[in-house]
mmCIF file of C-alpha atoms in Angstrom:
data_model
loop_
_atom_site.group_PDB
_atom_site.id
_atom_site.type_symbol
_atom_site.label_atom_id
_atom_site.label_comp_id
_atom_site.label_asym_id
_atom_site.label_seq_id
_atom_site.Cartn_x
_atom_site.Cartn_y
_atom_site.Cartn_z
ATOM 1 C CA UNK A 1 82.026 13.945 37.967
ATOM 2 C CA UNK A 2 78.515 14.486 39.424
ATOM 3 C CA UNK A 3 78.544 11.754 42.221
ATOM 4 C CA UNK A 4 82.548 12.801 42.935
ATOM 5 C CA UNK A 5 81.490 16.509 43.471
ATOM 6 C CA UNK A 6 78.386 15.427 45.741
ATOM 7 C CA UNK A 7 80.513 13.253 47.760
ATOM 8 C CA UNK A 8 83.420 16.307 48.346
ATOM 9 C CA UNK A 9 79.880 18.425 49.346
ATOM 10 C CA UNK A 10 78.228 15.697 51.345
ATOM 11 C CA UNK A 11 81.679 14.996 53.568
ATOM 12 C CA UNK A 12 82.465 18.790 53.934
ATOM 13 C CA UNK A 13 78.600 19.170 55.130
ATOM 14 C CA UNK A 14 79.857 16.989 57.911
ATOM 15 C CA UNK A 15 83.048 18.457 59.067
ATOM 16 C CA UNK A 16 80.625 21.708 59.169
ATOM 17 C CA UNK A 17 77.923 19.754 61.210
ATOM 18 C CA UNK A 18 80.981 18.584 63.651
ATOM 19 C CA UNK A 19 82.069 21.512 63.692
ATOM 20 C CA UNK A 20 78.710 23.165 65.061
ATOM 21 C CA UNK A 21 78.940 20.725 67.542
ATOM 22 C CA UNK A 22 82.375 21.450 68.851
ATOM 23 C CA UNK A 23 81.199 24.896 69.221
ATOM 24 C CA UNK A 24 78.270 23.980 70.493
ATOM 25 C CA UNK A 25 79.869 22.281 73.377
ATOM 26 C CA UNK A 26 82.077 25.597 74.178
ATOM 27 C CA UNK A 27 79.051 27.691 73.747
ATOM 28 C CA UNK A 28 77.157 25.583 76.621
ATOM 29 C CA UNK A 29 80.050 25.342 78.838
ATOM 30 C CA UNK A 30 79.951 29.312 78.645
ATOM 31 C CA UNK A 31 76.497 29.672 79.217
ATOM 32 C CA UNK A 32 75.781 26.930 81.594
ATOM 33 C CA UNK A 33 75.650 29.537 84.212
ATOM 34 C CA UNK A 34 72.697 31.441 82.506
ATOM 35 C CA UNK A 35 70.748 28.059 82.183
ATOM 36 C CA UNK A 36 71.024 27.613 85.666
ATOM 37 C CA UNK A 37 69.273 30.665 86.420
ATOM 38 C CA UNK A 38 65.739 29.449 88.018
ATOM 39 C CA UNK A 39 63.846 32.187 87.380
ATOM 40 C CA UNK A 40 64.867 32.018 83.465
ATOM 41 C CA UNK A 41 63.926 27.903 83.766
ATOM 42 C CA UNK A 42 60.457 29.624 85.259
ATOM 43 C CA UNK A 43 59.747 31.103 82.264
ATOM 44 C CA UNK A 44 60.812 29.132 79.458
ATOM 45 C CA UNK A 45 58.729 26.171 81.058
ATOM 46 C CA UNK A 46 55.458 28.584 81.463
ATOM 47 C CA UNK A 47 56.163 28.349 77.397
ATOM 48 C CA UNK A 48 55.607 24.935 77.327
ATOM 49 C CA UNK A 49 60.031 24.729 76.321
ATOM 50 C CA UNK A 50 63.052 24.283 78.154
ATOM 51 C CA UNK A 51 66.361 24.803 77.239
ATOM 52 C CA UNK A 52 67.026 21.068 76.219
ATOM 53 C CA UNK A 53 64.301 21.964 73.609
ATOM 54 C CA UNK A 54 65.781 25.174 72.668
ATOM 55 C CA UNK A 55 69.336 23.440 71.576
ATOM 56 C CA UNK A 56 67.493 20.806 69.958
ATOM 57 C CA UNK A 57 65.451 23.351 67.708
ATOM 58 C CA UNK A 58 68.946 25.479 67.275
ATOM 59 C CA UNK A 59 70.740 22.446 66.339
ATOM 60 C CA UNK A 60 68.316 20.979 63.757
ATOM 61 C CA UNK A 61 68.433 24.809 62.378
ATOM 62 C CA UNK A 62 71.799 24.851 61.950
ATOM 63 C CA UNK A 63 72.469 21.165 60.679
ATOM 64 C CA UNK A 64 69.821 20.793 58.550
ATOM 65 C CA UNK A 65 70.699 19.657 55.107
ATOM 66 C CA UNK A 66 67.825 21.123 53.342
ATOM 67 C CA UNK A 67 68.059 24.890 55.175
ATOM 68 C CA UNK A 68 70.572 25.165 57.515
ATOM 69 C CA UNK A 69 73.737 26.838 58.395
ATOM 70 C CA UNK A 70 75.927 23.796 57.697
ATOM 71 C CA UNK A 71 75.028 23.604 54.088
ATOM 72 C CA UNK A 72 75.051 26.802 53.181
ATOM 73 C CA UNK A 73 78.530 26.847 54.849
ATOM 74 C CA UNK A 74 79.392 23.742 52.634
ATOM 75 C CA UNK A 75 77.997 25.228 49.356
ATOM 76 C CA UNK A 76 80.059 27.943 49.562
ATOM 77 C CA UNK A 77 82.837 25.819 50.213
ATOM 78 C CA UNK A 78 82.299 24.334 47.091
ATOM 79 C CA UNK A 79 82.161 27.790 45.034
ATOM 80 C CA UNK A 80 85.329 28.640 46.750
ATOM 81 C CA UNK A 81 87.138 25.407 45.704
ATOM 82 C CA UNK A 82 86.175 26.390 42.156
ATOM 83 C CA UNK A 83 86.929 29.774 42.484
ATOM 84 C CA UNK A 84 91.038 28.280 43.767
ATOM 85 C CA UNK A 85 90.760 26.197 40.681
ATOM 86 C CA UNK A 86 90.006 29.262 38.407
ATOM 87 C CA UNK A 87 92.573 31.089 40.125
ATOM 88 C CA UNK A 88 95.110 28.879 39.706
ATOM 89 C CA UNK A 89 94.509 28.490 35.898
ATOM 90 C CA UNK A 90 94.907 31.921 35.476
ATOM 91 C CA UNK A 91 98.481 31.924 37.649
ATOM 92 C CA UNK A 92 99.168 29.406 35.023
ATOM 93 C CA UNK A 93 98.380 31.352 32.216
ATOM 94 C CA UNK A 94 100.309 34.439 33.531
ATOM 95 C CA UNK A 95 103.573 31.589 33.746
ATOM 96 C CA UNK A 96 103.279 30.445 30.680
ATOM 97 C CA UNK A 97 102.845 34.610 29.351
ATOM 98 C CA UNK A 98 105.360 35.500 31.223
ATOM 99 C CA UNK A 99 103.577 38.339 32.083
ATOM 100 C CA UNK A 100 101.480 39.438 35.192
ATOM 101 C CA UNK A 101 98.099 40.523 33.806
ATOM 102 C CA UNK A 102 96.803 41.116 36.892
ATOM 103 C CA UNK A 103 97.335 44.775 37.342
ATOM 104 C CA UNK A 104 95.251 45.059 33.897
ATOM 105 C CA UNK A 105 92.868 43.531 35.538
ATOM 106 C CA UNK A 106 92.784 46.177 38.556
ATOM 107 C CA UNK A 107 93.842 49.094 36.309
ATOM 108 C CA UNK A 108 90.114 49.246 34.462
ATOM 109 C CA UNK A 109 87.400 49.167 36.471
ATOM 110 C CA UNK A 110 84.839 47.203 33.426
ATOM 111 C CA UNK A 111 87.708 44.724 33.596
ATOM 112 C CA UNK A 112 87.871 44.082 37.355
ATOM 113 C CA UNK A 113 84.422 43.950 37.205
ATOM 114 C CA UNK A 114 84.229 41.362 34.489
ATOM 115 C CA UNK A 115 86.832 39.258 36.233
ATOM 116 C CA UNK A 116 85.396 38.911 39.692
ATOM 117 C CA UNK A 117 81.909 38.167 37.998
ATOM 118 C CA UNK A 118 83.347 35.769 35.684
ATOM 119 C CA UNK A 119 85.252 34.391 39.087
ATOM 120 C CA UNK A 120 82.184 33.961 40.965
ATOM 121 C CA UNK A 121 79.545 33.032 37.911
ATOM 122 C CA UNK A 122 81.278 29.735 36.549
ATOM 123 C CA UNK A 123 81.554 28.069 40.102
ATOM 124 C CA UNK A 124 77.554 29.452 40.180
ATOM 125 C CA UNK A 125 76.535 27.727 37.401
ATOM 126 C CA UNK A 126 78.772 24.285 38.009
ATOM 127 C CA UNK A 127 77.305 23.857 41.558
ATOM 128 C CA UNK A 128 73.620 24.644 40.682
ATOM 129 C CA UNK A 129 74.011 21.899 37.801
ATOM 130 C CA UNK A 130 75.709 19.332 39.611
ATOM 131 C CA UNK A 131 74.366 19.939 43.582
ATOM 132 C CA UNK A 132 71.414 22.503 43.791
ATOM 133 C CA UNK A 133 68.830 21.528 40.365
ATOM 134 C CA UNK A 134 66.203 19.967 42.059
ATOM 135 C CA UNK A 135 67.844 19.152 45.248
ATOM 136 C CA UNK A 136 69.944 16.927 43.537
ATOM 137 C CA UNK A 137 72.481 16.708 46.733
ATOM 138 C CA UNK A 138 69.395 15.880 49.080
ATOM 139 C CA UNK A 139 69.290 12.863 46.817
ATOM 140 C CA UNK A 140 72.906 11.837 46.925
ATOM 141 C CA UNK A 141 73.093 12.643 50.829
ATOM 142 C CA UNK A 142 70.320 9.949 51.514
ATOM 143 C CA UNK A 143 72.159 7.725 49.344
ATOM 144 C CA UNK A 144 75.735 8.042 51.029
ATOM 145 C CA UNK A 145 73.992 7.674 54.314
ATOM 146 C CA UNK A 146 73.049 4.403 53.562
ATOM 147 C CA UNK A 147 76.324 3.169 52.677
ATOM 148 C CA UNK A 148 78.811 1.480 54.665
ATOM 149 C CA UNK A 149 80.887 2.487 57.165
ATOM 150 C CA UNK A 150 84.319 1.679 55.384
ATOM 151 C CA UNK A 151 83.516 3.041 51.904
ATOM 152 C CA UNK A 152 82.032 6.667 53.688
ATOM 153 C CA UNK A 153 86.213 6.324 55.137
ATOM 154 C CA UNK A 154 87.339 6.026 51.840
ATOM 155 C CA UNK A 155 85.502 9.063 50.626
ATOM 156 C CA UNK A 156 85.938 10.834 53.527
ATOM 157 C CA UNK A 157 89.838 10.770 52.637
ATOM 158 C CA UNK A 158 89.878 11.405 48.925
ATOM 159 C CA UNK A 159 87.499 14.183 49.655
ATOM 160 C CA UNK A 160 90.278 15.649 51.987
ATOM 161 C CA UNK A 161 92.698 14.805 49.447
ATOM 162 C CA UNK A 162 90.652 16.935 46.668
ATOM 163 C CA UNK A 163 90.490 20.191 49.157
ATOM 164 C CA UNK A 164 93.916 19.492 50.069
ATOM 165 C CA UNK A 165 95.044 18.926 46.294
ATOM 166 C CA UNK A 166 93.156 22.360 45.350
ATOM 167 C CA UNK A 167 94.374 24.311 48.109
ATOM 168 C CA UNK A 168 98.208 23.391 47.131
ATOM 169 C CA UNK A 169 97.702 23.663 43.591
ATOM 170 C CA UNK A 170 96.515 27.308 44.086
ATOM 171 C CA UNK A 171 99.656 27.952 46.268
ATOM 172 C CA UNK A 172 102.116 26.041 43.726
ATOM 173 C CA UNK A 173 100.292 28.244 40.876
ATOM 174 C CA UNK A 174 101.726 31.181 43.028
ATOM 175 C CA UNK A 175 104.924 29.713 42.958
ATOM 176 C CA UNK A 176 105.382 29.192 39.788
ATOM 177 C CA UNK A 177 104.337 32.417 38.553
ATOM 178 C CA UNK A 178 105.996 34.460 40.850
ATOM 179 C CA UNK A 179 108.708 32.307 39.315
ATOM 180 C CA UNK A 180 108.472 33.130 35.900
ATOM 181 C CA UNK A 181 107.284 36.460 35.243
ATOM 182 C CA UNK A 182 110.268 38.604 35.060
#
């Protein structure tokens, strides 16, 4: 289960690093005009930088597995995929009821309260023992970099196929208990 989660948070790191890319791209196209500016070139090279050295710095701070943007992106990505998966089992549980407990939940604020922490502190304690104790993703990353091209495909799609598989369970739990509570 370890190695299957780690893959799911390594491939979803990447979409995120793409993604920073892709905006990236817009982002220059918009401010191409202010890097054309000599005076500003002036005085970023006085610095001893340049702009090419700026976007390299920004890009390493954004992508970098260790500290940046991207995996803290992709971590909570993770939690939230839990957090679907919790949600969904208690749709279930309200089907099989046949009862919405839900508004119970809401009514009493201790309850709400122990809900959304209950919510939140499961997927916290999952992730940190499969991905975060002692940087056990960094490990796995460096691993699945190393591996070939065609098995990173095949990883790449039954890690969309997980999301995808979460994401329609939580809307089928929906379904089925809107379905069955009277």
């Amino acid at each position: 289960m370890e190695r299957i989660w780690n893959y799911i948070h390594y491939f979803i790191f990447l979409f995120e690093n793409n993604a920073t890319y892709f905006f990236r791209k817009i982002l220059s196209f918009i401010f191409y005009p202010i890097a054309q500016i000599k005076f500003l070139n002036q005085s970023i090279e006085k610095r001893g930088s340049s702009f090419k050295e700026i976007d390299k710095v920004a890009i390493n701070t954004l992508n970098n597995p260790e500290y940046g943007k991207s995996i803290t992106i992709a971590g909570l990505q993770m939690g939230g995929l839990m957090i679907f998966v919790e949600y969904s089992l208690f749709n279930f549980l309200q089907a099989i009821l046949g009862k919405s407990l839900i508004q119970y939940v809401w009514e009493d604020s201790l309850y709400k309260w122990i809900f959304i922490v209950t919510l939140l502190i499961i997927p916290t304690i999952i992730n940190y023992l499969l991905l975060w104790k002692n940087d056990k993703y960094l490990t796995y990353f460096k691993e699945f970099e190393k591996e070939p091209k065609i098995k990173k495909q095949k990883w790449a799609w039954i890690s969309f196929g997980v999301v995808a598989s979460i994401v329609l369970l939580l809307i089928f739990s929906f379904w089925i208990m809107t379905n069955n509570i009277a």
